[in-house]
Each structure stands twice: as C-alpha cells, then as structure tokens.
C-alpha cells in the first residue's frame, strides 16, 4: 500500500484516492499562507500595548540580560539555568535588532515562524496522504485559534511547535528514504528542540529504540543511523549542558525545572484536580518550604542541586503512594487533553486588556470549539483513515504518546498539547477528505474504537466542566 493510498471502508481492495499533483496545489497553499498572514497581522496589531504576564516576564528578563550583557541571567542579574536557552536567545537576537523590550517585533517574528509550521504540516501531510489532505491540514494549522493567539505571547510555543514539526518531517523522510545524513539531521533537530523545551531531552533513546525496530534498512545501517542521531544530539546540547553543570555544580543537561515540576505534581500538597496549580501553592506548603524543613542544607544548595533533590522527593512520594499517584495521573491525562481554557481565563483576568463579556464568550466558543472539532476529527482520521505508510503512522502516534506521557507523570496542562496540533490536524484533514466514508464504519470495530475514544474524551471534558469550571467561571463573571 503506497503512502497515497487509504485503507478501504469495506474490507475490499485498497482504493487509491491520491489527487493528481499540479502547480495549482502550490497556488492554493500560497493563498492559504497569504490569508494567514493577513489574519496574523490583524491579531498582531490588536496586541500592541498588551503587557507581559506569568512566564513571559521571566523569558523577557533573561532575554534582556542576554541582549544587554551577553549573560543568561534572571532577576537581579543572577546567572541561571532555570529555562532552556533557545527561546530566550531568539528573543535576545530580536531585541538587538529592534530594541530591548520590543515585544511587537518578537510577536511578528513568531507569526512568521507559525507560517513556516504551516508549510511543514503541508509537506508532512503530503508525504503521508495526498495533496487534498495536505491542503486541508495546512488550512487547519494556519487558522487554529489558540496557535494564532500564542504567536503573540512571549512563550516558546511558536518556536517549539515549528521544531517538533521539523523533527517529525525529517524522521518520516528517513523512514521513506533512509540515509545516514538524514539521521544526523534528525539528531541535530531533536537537540535543538530539547534546547527549546526540555521535554525532548529524553526522546533520543525512545526514538532510537523505535527506529532500531522499524527502520527499513539492514541492521548494521540501523545501528549506524541511530548512533549518528545520538551523536548529533549530544553535539548540539553538550556546550549548554557543560555550562549548566559548571554553574549548578551538578549534572544539568537543559534546565533545572524538571525536578521541581515532578515534585510539584507529586507531593502531599499537589491539588488533585488541577495539579499545575501546585506552582501557586504558597506558605509552608510550597514545595521549596517542604524541602527546606526536611533538609537543612537546602538553603545553601544551587538551583540545580535543589532541582535534583526535588526530583528524588517526587519519586519517593510516587513510590510511597502508588494508588494516589495513579488517581492523579488519570486526572492529569484528561487535563492534558482538556478543552483549551487558559486563553479564556486570561481574557477574564484582563490580561489582554479590558474586554466586554460577550467578546470573552465568543473567544471561549471559538477557542474551545476549534479544539474540540480538530481533536474529534483527528480521532476519526487516526482510527478510520490512517496513512498507508505504517511506519510514519506509528511515528506520529509515538511522538504524541511520549509528550503526553511525560506531562502526565509531571503535571499536565492543556497548554502543553498545543505543539501536537500540527500532527492532530493531519489526521483531522484525512477525516475531512474522506468524510463521505465515515458512515460506512458503523458497526465495524474501527467505528466502535473511534466512538469509544470520543466518548471517553468528551466524558472527561464534561466532568471537568461540571466539577471545576462552572464554579470558577461564575466567580470570574460575578
């Protein structure tokens, strides 16, 4: 079965649904990008004067020190390893060109990066399916509501989403046409991705193990390819890891956030239904106060040493409370795939300026509704209309499962599924392109499986809305 062949609906021979490739396809893609650029410019203008909040403030502090002093430092100019370096360095480069504190320049650059992601989505979907699916996927990626807004926040979403899409595209290219050069590129891209978000720094052994099993080449070339990937990854991250390790006096590869995040998601004061809120737990219940009481040497430790200690405490708690951990992880899993509400919450809090309540309600409908449509279509596409290339198909599932699993084990938030949207829209596009065949799966196991996944997911949304969201929304609106 070719990459442009979709599985049959009735068990008959596969039916080739490939669309003839022509220059017209590129014209349509160019039109999508042009309209996307107009939409981004309009939204970009609306963010002029919007201030920074939460994580944006820390990214700006680091970028400012980099631009003005060449030092990766946070508040009070203290050298830090608290964040991965690539996003602050990118912001600092823009500051040097357009002026320190020029948030609009950063937002404009991120808007352009997101158009690059659209192109990568098109190319990836074209490899997996055909031109029709590729154009649908590009359109969905171009106008996905949350990603459009996040382009205008000083956060790593735009950069990391582009990087993750590049990693998947390069790996699919290797699987379909293997070469050692492509594996070297994959390793370098994973390294760059890890320097953007540390969730990827543990990915090489996972990806390497997968490629050792499925790569369509002889074993010696599989081993050589995986070895080159790992070497390229290590070469990319090694200078930063060396700098961090010297600064923190303990091995720190990317940042010193992983241990504290694990502990905040897995200790006695972690909220059950909103584990990410542990970051706001203060007083004697704060994670660092808990460690300071248990370990008198805590106050003399570096940030990296504290992070390692927090990692050990988080693991200790997990091992001592397996039942509670399982319960929390089930909730975290649904939190990860929860309806996208953080932008609505920010609008209600006035972080985007004064907005009338009907406008906030419209934002909620567009953002949450857009996500719901995409992920429900993605489930249908992934189950009913997978690509003919099973290696590429399982790779996409592996990437999504890996990122979901790590966030589930730490503390999950719906924001963290945004980098997976480029993969979700490809599956959603396959369902749209084959929408006439959806009903043909009624009564078949694929239809039952897709329906069951949808029911479980929607059930999680409804439970969260009833038990948590309604009261919080009423409180905000009162």
CSV table of C-alpha atoms in Angstrom, one decimal:
chain,number,residue,atom,x,y,z
A,1,UNK,CA,0.0,0.0,0.0
A,2,UNK,CA,1.5,3.3,-1.0
A,3,UNK,CA,1.7,6.5,1.1
A,4,UNK,CA,-1.1,7.9,-1.1
A,5,UNK,CA,-3.4,5.0,-0.6
A,6,UNK,CA,-6.1,5.0,2.1
A,7,UNK,CA,-7.5,1.8,3.6
A,8,UNK,CA,-10.8,0.5,2.2
A,9,UNK,CA,-14.0,1.1,4.1
A,10,UNK,CA,-15.4,-2.4,3.5
A,11,UNK,CA,-12.5,-4.8,3.5
A,12,UNK,CA,-12.2,-4.7,-0.2
A,13,UNK,CA,-9.0,-3.9,-2.1
A,14,UNK,CA,-7.5,-0.6,-1.1
A,15,UNK,CA,-8.8,2.4,-3.1
A,16,UNK,CA,-6.3,4.9,-4.4
A,17,UNK,CA,-7.5,8.4,-3.6
A,18,UNK,CA,-4.4,10.3,-4.5
A,19,UNK,CA,-5.1,13.7,-6.1
A,20,UNK,CA,-3.1,14.5,-9.2
A,21,UNK,CA,-0.2,16.7,-8.2
A,22,UNK,CA,-0.1,20.0,-10.1
A,23,UNK,CA,1.2,23.6,-9.8
A,24,UNK,CA,-2.4,24.5,-8.7
A,25,UNK,CA,-1.7,22.9,-5.4
A,26,UNK,CA,1.1,25.4,-4.7
A,27,UNK,CA,-1.1,28.3,-5.7
A,28,UNK,CA,-3.7,27.1,-3.2
A,29,UNK,CA,-1.1,26.8,-0.5
A,30,UNK,CA,0.2,30.3,-1.3
A,31,UNK,CA,-3.3,31.6,-0.9
A,32,UNK,CA,-3.7,29.9,2.5
A,33,UNK,CA,-0.4,31.5,3.6
A,34,UNK,CA,-1.4,34.9,2.3
A,35,UNK,CA,-4.7,34.9,4.1
A,36,UNK,CA,-3.0,33.5,7.2
A,37,UNK,CA,-0.5,36.4,7.0
A,38,UNK,CA,-3.4,38.9,6.9
A,39,UNK,CA,-5.0,37.2,9.9
A,40,UNK,CA,-1.7,37.3,11.8
A,41,UNK,CA,-1.1,41.0,11.1
A,42,UNK,CA,-4.6,41.9,12.3
A,43,UNK,CA,-4.2,39.9,15.5
A,44,UNK,CA,-0.6,41.3,15.9
A,45,UNK,CA,-1.9,44.8,15.8
A,46,UNK,CA,-4.5,44.1,18.4
A,47,UNK,CA,-1.7,43.0,20.8
A,48,UNK,CA,0.1,46.4,20.7
A,49,UNK,CA,0.3,47.6,24.2
A,50,UNK,CA,-0.6,44.3,25.9
A,51,UNK,CA,1.7,43.7,28.8
A,52,UNK,CA,3.6,40.5,29.8
A,53,UNK,CA,2.3,38.0,32.3
A,54,UNK,CA,3.5,34.9,34.2
A,55,UNK,CA,6.3,33.0,32.3
A,56,UNK,CA,6.6,35.8,29.8
A,57,UNK,CA,8.1,38.0,32.4
A,58,UNK,CA,10.9,35.6,33.2
A,59,UNK,CA,11.6,35.0,29.5
A,60,UNK,CA,11.8,38.7,28.9
A,61,UNK,CA,14.2,39.2,31.9
A,62,UNK,CA,16.6,36.5,30.6
A,63,UNK,CA,16.4,37.9,27.0
A,64,UNK,CA,17.1,41.4,28.2
A,65,UNK,CA,20.2,40.3,30.1
A,66,UNK,CA,21.4,38.4,27.1
A,67,UNK,CA,20.8,41.3,24.7
A,68,UNK,CA,22.4,43.9,27.0
A,69,UNK,CA,25.1,42.0,28.8
A,70,UNK,CA,25.5,38.7,27.0
A,71,UNK,CA,24.7,36.8,30.2
A,72,UNK,CA,22.0,34.2,30.7
A,73,UNK,CA,20.7,35.7,33.9
A,74,UNK,CA,17.3,36.2,35.5
A,75,UNK,CA,16.2,38.7,38.2
A,76,UNK,CA,18.9,40.8,39.8
A,77,UNK,CA,21.3,39.6,37.1
A,78,UNK,CA,21.9,36.3,38.7
A,79,UNK,CA,23.1,33.6,36.3
A,80,UNK,CA,20.6,30.9,35.9
A,81,UNK,CA,19.8,27.5,34.3
A,82,UNK,CA,16.1,27.8,35.1
A,83,UNK,CA,15.0,27.8,31.4
A,84,UNK,CA,16.1,26.2,28.2
A,85,UNK,CA,18.3,28.6,26.2
A,86,UNK,CA,17.0,28.7,22.7
A,87,UNK,CA,13.8,30.8,23.1
A,88,UNK,CA,15.4,33.5,25.3
A,89,UNK,CA,18.3,33.6,22.9
A,90,UNK,CA,16.0,34.1,20.0
A,91,UNK,CA,14.2,36.9,21.8
A,92,UNK,CA,17.5,38.5,22.7
A,93,UNK,CA,18.6,38.4,19.0
A,94,UNK,CA,15.4,40.3,18.0
A,95,UNK,CA,16.0,42.8,20.9
A,96,UNK,CA,19.4,43.5,19.5
A,97,UNK,CA,18.0,44.2,16.1
A,98,UNK,CA,14.8,46.1,17.0
A,99,UNK,CA,15.4,47.3,20.6
A,100,UNK,CA,15.2,45.8,24.0
A,101,UNK,CA,11.6,45.3,25.1
A,102,UNK,CA,10.2,45.5,21.6
A,103,UNK,CA,7.5,42.8,22.2
A,104,UNK,CA,5.8,43.5,18.9
A,105,UNK,CA,8.9,42.6,17.0
A,106,UNK,CA,9.0,39.3,18.8
A,107,UNK,CA,5.3,38.7,18.1
A,108,UNK,CA,5.8,39.5,14.4
A,109,UNK,CA,8.7,37.0,14.2
A,110,UNK,CA,6.6,34.3,15.9
A,111,UNK,CA,3.8,34.9,13.5
A,112,UNK,CA,6.2,34.3,10.6
A,113,UNK,CA,7.5,31.2,12.3
A,114,UNK,CA,4.0,29.8,12.5
A,115,UNK,CA,3.6,30.2,8.8
A,116,UNK,CA,6.7,28.1,8.5
A,117,UNK,CA,5.0,25.4,10.6
A,118,UNK,CA,2.0,25.5,8.1
A,119,UNK,CA,4.4,24.7,5.3
A,120,UNK,CA,5.9,21.8,7.3
A,121,UNK,CA,2.4,20.5,8.0
A,122,UNK,CA,1.6,20.6,4.3
A,123,UNK,CA,4.8,18.7,3.4
A,124,UNK,CA,4.3,16.1,6.1
A,125,UNK,CA,0.7,15.5,5.2
A,126,UNK,CA,1.6,15.3,1.5
A,127,UNK,CA,4.1,12.5,2.3
A,128,UNK,CA,1.5,10.6,4.4
A,129,UNK,CA,-1.6,11.1,2.2
A,130,UNK,CA,-2.1,13.3,-0.8
A,131,UNK,CA,-2.5,16.9,-2.0
A,132,UNK,CA,-6.1,17.2,-0.9
A,133,UNK,CA,-5.3,16.1,2.7
A,134,UNK,CA,-2.2,18.3,2.7
A,135,UNK,CA,-4.2,21.4,1.8
A,136,UNK,CA,-6.8,20.7,4.4
A,137,UNK,CA,-4.1,20.1,7.0
A,138,UNK,CA,-2.4,23.4,6.1
A,139,UNK,CA,-5.6,25.3,6.4
A,140,UNK,CA,-6.4,23.9,9.8
A,141,UNK,CA,-2.9,24.6,11.0
A,142,UNK,CA,-2.9,28.1,9.6
A,143,UNK,CA,-6.1,29.2,11.3
A,144,UNK,CA,-6.1,27.1,14.5
A,145,UNK,CA,-7.4,29.7,17.1
A,146,UNK,CA,-5.1,29.0,20.1
A,147,UNK,CA,-1.9,28.9,18.0
A,148,UNK,CA,-2.8,32.2,16.4
A,149,UNK,CA,-3.1,33.8,19.8
A,150,UNK,CA,0.1,32.1,21.2
A,151,UNK,CA,2.0,33.7,18.4
A,152,UNK,CA,1.5,37.0,20.2
A,153,UNK,CA,2.7,35.7,23.6
A,154,UNK,CA,6.4,35.7,24.7
A,155,UNK,CA,6.3,32.0,25.2
A,156,UNK,CA,8.1,29.1,23.4
A,157,UNK,CA,5.0,27.6,21.8
A,158,UNK,CA,5.6,29.0,18.3
A,159,UNK,CA,9.3,28.1,18.2
A,160,UNK,CA,8.8,24.6,19.7
A,161,UNK,CA,5.9,23.7,17.5
A,162,UNK,CA,7.9,24.6,14.4
A,163,UNK,CA,10.8,22.5,15.8
A,164,UNK,CA,8.7,19.5,16.6
A,165,UNK,CA,7.0,19.5,13.2
A,166,UNK,CA,10.5,19.6,11.6
A,167,UNK,CA,11.7,16.7,13.7
A,168,UNK,CA,8.7,14.6,12.6
A,169,UNK,CA,9.0,15.5,8.9
A,170,UNK,CA,12.8,14.7,8.9
A,171,UNK,CA,12.2,11.4,10.6
A,172,UNK,CA,9.4,10.4,8.2
A,173,UNK,CA,11.7,11.4,5.3
A,174,UNK,CA,14.3,9.0,6.7
A,175,UNK,CA,11.8,6.2,7.1
A,176,UNK,CA,10.6,6.6,3.5
A,177,UNK,CA,14.1,7.1,2.0
A,178,UNK,CA,16.8,6.2,4.5
A,179,UNK,CA,20.2,7.8,4.6
A,180,UNK,CA,22.8,8.4,7.4
A,181,UNK,CA,22.7,12.1,6.6
A,182,UNK,CA,19.0,12.3,7.4
A,183,UNK,CA,19.6,10.5,10.7
A,184,UNK,CA,22.3,13.1,11.6
A,185,UNK,CA,19.8,15.8,10.8
A,186,UNK,CA,17.1,14.2,13.0
A,187,UNK,CA,19.5,14.1,15.9
A,188,UNK,CA,20.5,17.7,15.5
A,189,UNK,CA,16.9,18.8,15.2
A,190,UNK,CA,16.0,16.8,18.4
A,191,UNK,CA,18.9,18.6,20.1
A,192,UNK,CA,17.6,22.0,19.0
A,193,UNK,CA,14.1,21.0,20.1
A,194,UNK,CA,15.4,20.0,23.6
A,195,UNK,CA,17.2,23.4,23.9
A,196,UNK,CA,13.8,24.9,23.3
A,197,UNK,CA,11.8,22.7,25.7
A,198,UNK,CA,13.5,20.1,27.9
A,199,UNK,CA,10.6,17.6,27.4
A,200,UNK,CA,12.6,16.3,24.4
A,201,UNK,CA,15.9,15.7,26.0
A,202,UNK,CA,14.9,12.1,26.9
A,203,UNK,CA,13.5,11.5,23.5
A,204,UNK,CA,16.6,10.1,21.7
A,205,UNK,CA,16.6,6.7,23.4
A,206,UNK,CA,12.8,6.4,22.7
A,207,UNK,CA,13.2,7.4,19.1
A,208,UNK,CA,16.4,5.4,18.7
A,209,UNK,CA,14.7,2.3,20.0
A,210,UNK,CA,11.8,2.7,17.7
A,211,UNK,CA,14.0,3.2,14.6
A,212,UNK,CA,16.1,0.2,15.5
A,213,UNK,CA,12.9,-1.9,15.3
A,214,UNK,CA,11.2,-0.4,12.2
A,215,UNK,CA,13.8,1.3,10.0
A,216,UNK,CA,13.6,-0.3,6.5
A,217,UNK,CA,17.4,-1.0,6.3
A,218,UNK,CA,19.7,-3.8,7.3
A,219,UNK,CA,20.8,-4.0,11.0
A,220,UNK,CA,24.3,-2.5,10.5
A,221,UNK,CA,22.8,0.6,8.9
A,222,UNK,CA,20.1,0.8,11.5
A,223,UNK,CA,22.8,0.8,14.3
A,224,UNK,CA,24.9,3.3,12.4
A,225,UNK,CA,22.0,5.6,11.8
A,226,UNK,CA,20.8,5.6,15.5
A,227,UNK,CA,24.4,6.1,16.6
A,228,UNK,CA,24.8,9.1,14.4
A,229,UNK,CA,21.5,10.5,15.6
A,230,UNK,CA,22.6,10.2,19.2
A,231,UNK,CA,26.0,11.8,18.5
A,232,UNK,CA,24.4,14.7,16.6
A,233,UNK,CA,22.0,15.3,19.5
A,234,UNK,CA,24.8,15.2,22.1
A,235,UNK,CA,27.0,17.6,20.0
A,236,UNK,CA,24.1,20.1,19.9
A,237,UNK,CA,23.3,20.1,23.6
A,238,UNK,CA,26.8,19.5,25.0
A,239,UNK,CA,28.0,23.1,25.3
A,240,UNK,CA,24.9,24.2,27.1
A,241,UNK,CA,25.0,21.1,29.4
A,242,UNK,CA,28.7,21.8,30.2
A,243,UNK,CA,27.8,25.4,31.1
A,244,UNK,CA,24.9,24.4,33.3
A,245,UNK,CA,26.8,21.7,35.1
A,246,UNK,CA,29.6,24.0,36.0
A,247,UNK,CA,27.2,26.7,37.2
A,248,UNK,CA,25.0,24.4,39.2
A,249,UNK,CA,27.7,22.1,40.5
A,250,UNK,CA,25.7,19.0,39.4
A,251,UNK,CA,24.8,17.5,36.1
A,252,UNK,CA,22.1,19.7,34.4
A,253,UNK,CA,21.6,19.0,30.7
A,254,UNK,CA,19.0,21.5,29.7
A,255,UNK,CA,17.4,23.3,32.6
A,256,UNK,CA,16.7,22.9,36.3
A,257,UNK,CA,12.9,22.8,36.2
A,258,UNK,CA,12.3,19.1,35.7
A,259,UNK,CA,12.8,18.0,39.3
A,260,UNK,CA,10.7,20.8,40.9
A,261,UNK,CA,8.0,20.2,38.3
A,262,UNK,CA,7.9,16.5,39.1
A,263,UNK,CA,7.7,17.2,42.8
A,264,UNK,CA,5.0,19.9,42.4
A,265,UNK,CA,2.9,17.3,40.5
A,266,UNK,CA,3.6,14.6,43.0
A,267,UNK,CA,3.8,15.6,46.7
A,268,UNK,CA,1.4,15.8,49.6
A,269,UNK,CA,0.1,19.3,48.7
A,270,UNK,CA,-0.5,18.8,45.0
A,271,UNK,CA,-4.1,19.7,44.1
A,272,UNK,CA,-6.0,16.7,42.9
A,273,UNK,CA,-8.0,18.2,40.0
A,274,UNK,CA,-5.6,20.9,38.9
A,275,UNK,CA,-2.1,19.7,39.6
A,276,UNK,CA,-0.4,22.5,37.7
A,277,UNK,CA,-1.8,24.9,40.4
A,278,UNK,CA,0.8,23.5,42.7
A,279,UNK,CA,3.1,26.2,41.3
A,280,UNK,CA,0.9,28.7,43.2
A,281,UNK,CA,0.8,26.8,46.5
A,282,UNK,CA,2.4,29.1,49.0
A,283,UNK,CA,3.3,29.3,52.7
A,284,UNK,CA,4.6,26.3,54.5
A,285,UNK,CA,3.0,24.0,51.8
A,286,UNK,CA,5.2,25.3,49.0
A,287,UNK,CA,7.5,22.7,47.6
A,288,UNK,CA,10.6,24.6,48.5
A,289,UNK,CA,9.4,25.2,52.0
A,290,UNK,CA,8.8,21.5,52.4
A,291,UNK,CA,12.3,20.7,51.2
A,292,UNK,CA,13.8,23.4,53.4
A,293,UNK,CA,12.2,21.8,56.5
A,294,UNK,CA,13.4,18.3,55.7
A,295,UNK,CA,16.9,19.2,54.5
A,296,UNK,CA,18.7,21.9,56.5
A,297,UNK,CA,21.4,22.2,53.7
A,298,UNK,CA,18.7,23.2,51.2
A,299,UNK,CA,19.3,26.9,51.5
A,300,UNK,CA,23.0,26.5,50.6
A,301,UNK,CA,22.3,24.5,47.5
A,302,UNK,CA,22.4,25.8,43.9
A,303,UNK,CA,19.2,25.8,41.9
A,304,UNK,CA,20.4,22.7,40.1
A,305,UNK,CA,21.1,20.8,43.3
A,306,UNK,CA,17.7,21.8,44.7
A,307,UNK,CA,16.1,20.5,41.5
A,308,UNK,CA,17.9,17.1,41.9
A,309,UNK,CA,16.7,17.0,45.5
A,310,UNK,CA,13.1,17.8,44.4
A,311,UNK,CA,13.3,15.0,41.8
A,312,UNK,CA,14.3,12.5,44.4
A,313,UNK,CA,11.4,13.7,46.7
A,314,UNK,CA,8.9,13.5,43.9
A,315,UNK,CA,10.0,9.9,43.0
A,316,UNK,CA,9.9,9.0,46.7
A,317,UNK,CA,6.4,10.2,47.1
A,318,UNK,CA,5.2,8.3,43.9
A,319,UNK,CA,6.8,5.1,45.2
A,320,UNK,CA,5.2,5.5,48.6
A,321,UNK,CA,1.7,6.4,47.3
A,322,UNK,CA,1.0,4.3,44.2
A,323,UNK,CA,-2.8,4.5,44.5
A,324,UNK,CA,-2.9,8.2,44.8
A,325,UNK,CA,-0.3,8.6,42.0
A,326,UNK,CA,-2.5,6.5,39.6
A,327,UNK,CA,-5.5,8.6,40.5
A,328,UNK,CA,-3.7,11.8,39.9
A,329,UNK,CA,-2.2,10.6,36.7
A,330,UNK,CA,-5.6,9.6,35.3
A,331,UNK,CA,-6.8,13.2,36.1
A,332,UNK,CA,-3.6,14.7,34.6
A,333,UNK,CA,-4.1,12.7,31.4
A,334,UNK,CA,-7.5,14.3,30.9
A,335,UNK,CA,-6.1,17.7,31.9
A,336,UNK,CA,-3.5,17.3,29.1
A,337,UNK,CA,-6.3,16.8,26.5
A,338,UNK,CA,-8.8,19.1,28.2
A,339,UNK,CA,-10.6,21.8,26.4
A,340,UNK,CA,-8.4,24.9,25.8
A,341,UNK,CA,-9.4,27.3,28.5
A,342,UNK,CA,-6.3,29.2,29.5
A,343,UNK,CA,-6.8,31.9,27.0
A,344,UNK,CA,-10.3,32.4,28.1
A,345,UNK,CA,-9.1,32.6,31.7
A,346,UNK,CA,-6.5,35.2,30.8
A,347,UNK,CA,-9.1,37.2,29.0
A,348,UNK,CA,-11.4,37.1,32.0
A,349,UNK,CA,-8.5,38.2,34.2
A,350,UNK,CA,-7.9,41.2,31.9
A,351,UNK,CA,-4.5,40.1,30.7
A,352,UNK,CA,-5.4,41.1,27.1
A,353,UNK,CA,-6.9,44.4,28.2
A,354,UNK,CA,-10.5,45.4,29.1
A,355,UNK,CA,-12.9,43.2,27.1
A,356,UNK,CA,-16.7,43.0,27.2
A,357,UNK,CA,-18.1,39.8,28.5
A,358,UNK,CA,-19.8,38.9,25.2
A,359,UNK,CA,-16.4,39.2,23.5
A,360,UNK,CA,-14.9,36.8,26.0
A,361,UNK,CA,-17.8,34.4,25.5
A,362,UNK,CA,-17.1,34.5,21.7
A,363,UNK,CA,-13.4,33.8,22.3
A,364,UNK,CA,-14.3,30.8,24.5
A,365,UNK,CA,-16.6,29.4,21.8
A,366,UNK,CA,-14.0,29.8,19.0
A,367,UNK,CA,-11.0,28.5,21.0
A,368,UNK,CA,-12.7,25.6,22.8
A,369,UNK,CA,-14.9,24.8,19.8
A,370,UNK,CA,-12.0,24.9,17.4
A,371,UNK,CA,-10.0,22.4,19.6
A,372,UNK,CA,-13.0,20.1,20.0
A,373,UNK,CA,-13.6,19.9,16.3
A,374,UNK,CA,-10.0,19.3,15.4
A,375,UNK,CA,-9.4,16.6,18.0
A,376,UNK,CA,-12.6,14.7,17.4
A,377,UNK,CA,-11.9,14.7,13.7
A,378,UNK,CA,-8.3,13.7,14.4
A,379,UNK,CA,-9.6,10.7,16.3
A,380,UNK,CA,-11.7,9.7,13.4
A,381,UNK,CA,-8.9,10.2,10.9
A,382,UNK,CA,-6.3,8.3,13.0
A,383,UNK,CA,-8.5,5.3,13.6
A,384,UNK,CA,-10.5,5.1,10.4
A,385,UNK,CA,-8.2,6.6,7.8
A,386,UNK,CA,-4.6,6.0,8.8
A,387,UNK,CA,-1.9,6.6,6.2
A,388,UNK,CA,-0.7,3.7,4.2
A,389,UNK,CA,2.8,4.1,5.5
A,390,UNK,CA,2.5,2.3,8.8
A,391,UNK,CA,6.0,3.4,10.0
A,392,UNK,CA,5.2,7.1,9.6
A,393,UNK,CA,1.8,6.5,11.2
A,394,UNK,CA,3.2,4.8,14.3
A,395,UNK,CA,5.9,7.5,14.5
A,396,UNK,CA,3.2,10.2,14.8
A,397,UNK,CA,1.5,8.2,17.5
A,398,UNK,CA,4.8,7.7,19.3
A,399,UNK,CA,5.6,11.4,19.4
A,400,UNK,CA,2.1,12.2,20.8
A,401,UNK,CA,2.2,9.4,23.3
A,402,UNK,CA,5.7,10.4,24.5
A,403,UNK,CA,4.9,14.0,25.1
A,404,UNK,CA,1.5,13.2,26.7
A,405,UNK,CA,3.1,10.6,29.0
A,406,UNK,CA,5.8,12.9,30.3
A,407,UNK,CA,3.4,15.7,31.1
A,408,UNK,CA,1.0,13.2,32.7
A,409,UNK,CA,3.8,12.0,35.0
A,410,UNK,CA,4.7,15.5,36.0
A,411,UNK,CA,1.9,18.0,35.9
A,412,UNK,CA,-0.3,18.2,32.9
A,413,UNK,CA,-1.9,21.3,31.4
A,414,UNK,CA,-3.9,21.7,28.2
A,415,UNK,CA,-1.4,24.3,27.0
A,416,UNK,CA,1.2,21.5,26.6
A,417,UNK,CA,-0.8,19.7,23.9
A,418,UNK,CA,-0.5,22.7,21.5
A,419,UNK,CA,2.8,21.6,19.9
A,420,UNK,CA,0.9,18.4,18.9
A,421,UNK,CA,-1.7,20.3,17.0
A,422,UNK,CA,0.3,20.0,13.7
A,423,UNK,CA,0.0,16.3,14.0
A,424,UNK,CA,-3.6,16.3,15.0
A,425,UNK,CA,-4.7,18.4,12.1
A,426,UNK,CA,-3.1,16.0,9.6
A,427,UNK,CA,-5.4,13.2,11.0
A,428,UNK,CA,-8.3,15.6,11.1
A,429,UNK,CA,-7.7,16.5,7.5
A,430,UNK,CA,-7.7,12.9,6.5
A,431,UNK,CA,-11.2,12.5,8.1
A,432,UNK,CA,-12.4,15.7,6.2
A,433,UNK,CA,-11.1,14.4,2.9
A,434,UNK,CA,-12.8,11.0,3.4
A,435,UNK,CA,-16.0,12.4,5.1
A,436,UNK,CA,-18.2,10.6,2.7
A,437,UNK,CA,-16.9,7.3,4.0
A,438,UNK,CA,-17.4,8.0,7.7
A,439,UNK,CA,-20.8,6.3,8.0
A,440,UNK,CA,-19.5,3.2,6.3
A,441,UNK,CA,-17.7,2.3,9.5
A,442,UNK,CA,-20.9,2.0,11.6
A,443,UNK,CA,-21.0,-1.5,13.2
A,444,UNK,CA,-17.3,-2.2,12.4
A,445,UNK,CA,-14.6,-2.5,15.0
A,446,UNK,CA,-12.8,0.7,13.8
A,447,UNK,CA,-16.1,2.6,14.2
A,448,UNK,CA,-16.6,1.2,17.7
A,449,UNK,CA,-13.0,2.1,18.7
A,450,UNK,CA,-13.2,5.6,17.4
A,451,UNK,CA,-16.6,6.1,19.1
A,452,UNK,CA,-15.3,4.8,22.4
A,453,UNK,CA,-12.3,7.1,22.4
A,454,UNK,CA,-14.5,10.1,21.6
A,455,UNK,CA,-16.9,9.1,24.4
A,456,UNK,CA,-14.1,8.8,27.0
A,457,UNK,CA,-12.6,12.2,25.9
A,458,UNK,CA,-15.9,14.0,25.9
A,459,UNK,CA,-16.8,12.5,29.2
A,460,UNK,CA,-13.6,13.9,30.7
A,461,UNK,CA,-14.5,17.3,29.3
A,462,UNK,CA,-18.0,17.2,30.8
A,463,UNK,CA,-16.7,16.0,34.1
A,464,UNK,CA,-14.2,18.8,34.3
A,465,UNK,CA,-16.7,21.5,33.3
A,466,UNK,CA,-19.3,20.3,35.9
A,467,UNK,CA,-16.9,19.7,38.8
A,468,UNK,CA,-14.4,22.6,38.3
A,469,UNK,CA,-15.1,25.1,35.5
A,470,UNK,CA,-18.7,26.2,36.2
A,471,UNK,CA,-17.9,27.5,39.7
A,472,UNK,CA,-14.7,29.2,38.5
A,473,UNK,CA,-16.4,30.9,35.6
A,474,UNK,CA,-19.3,32.1,37.7
A,475,UNK,CA,-16.8,33.5,40.2
A,476,UNK,CA,-14.9,35.3,37.4
A,477,UNK,CA,-18.0,36.8,35.9
A,478,UNK,CA,-19.6,37.9,39.2
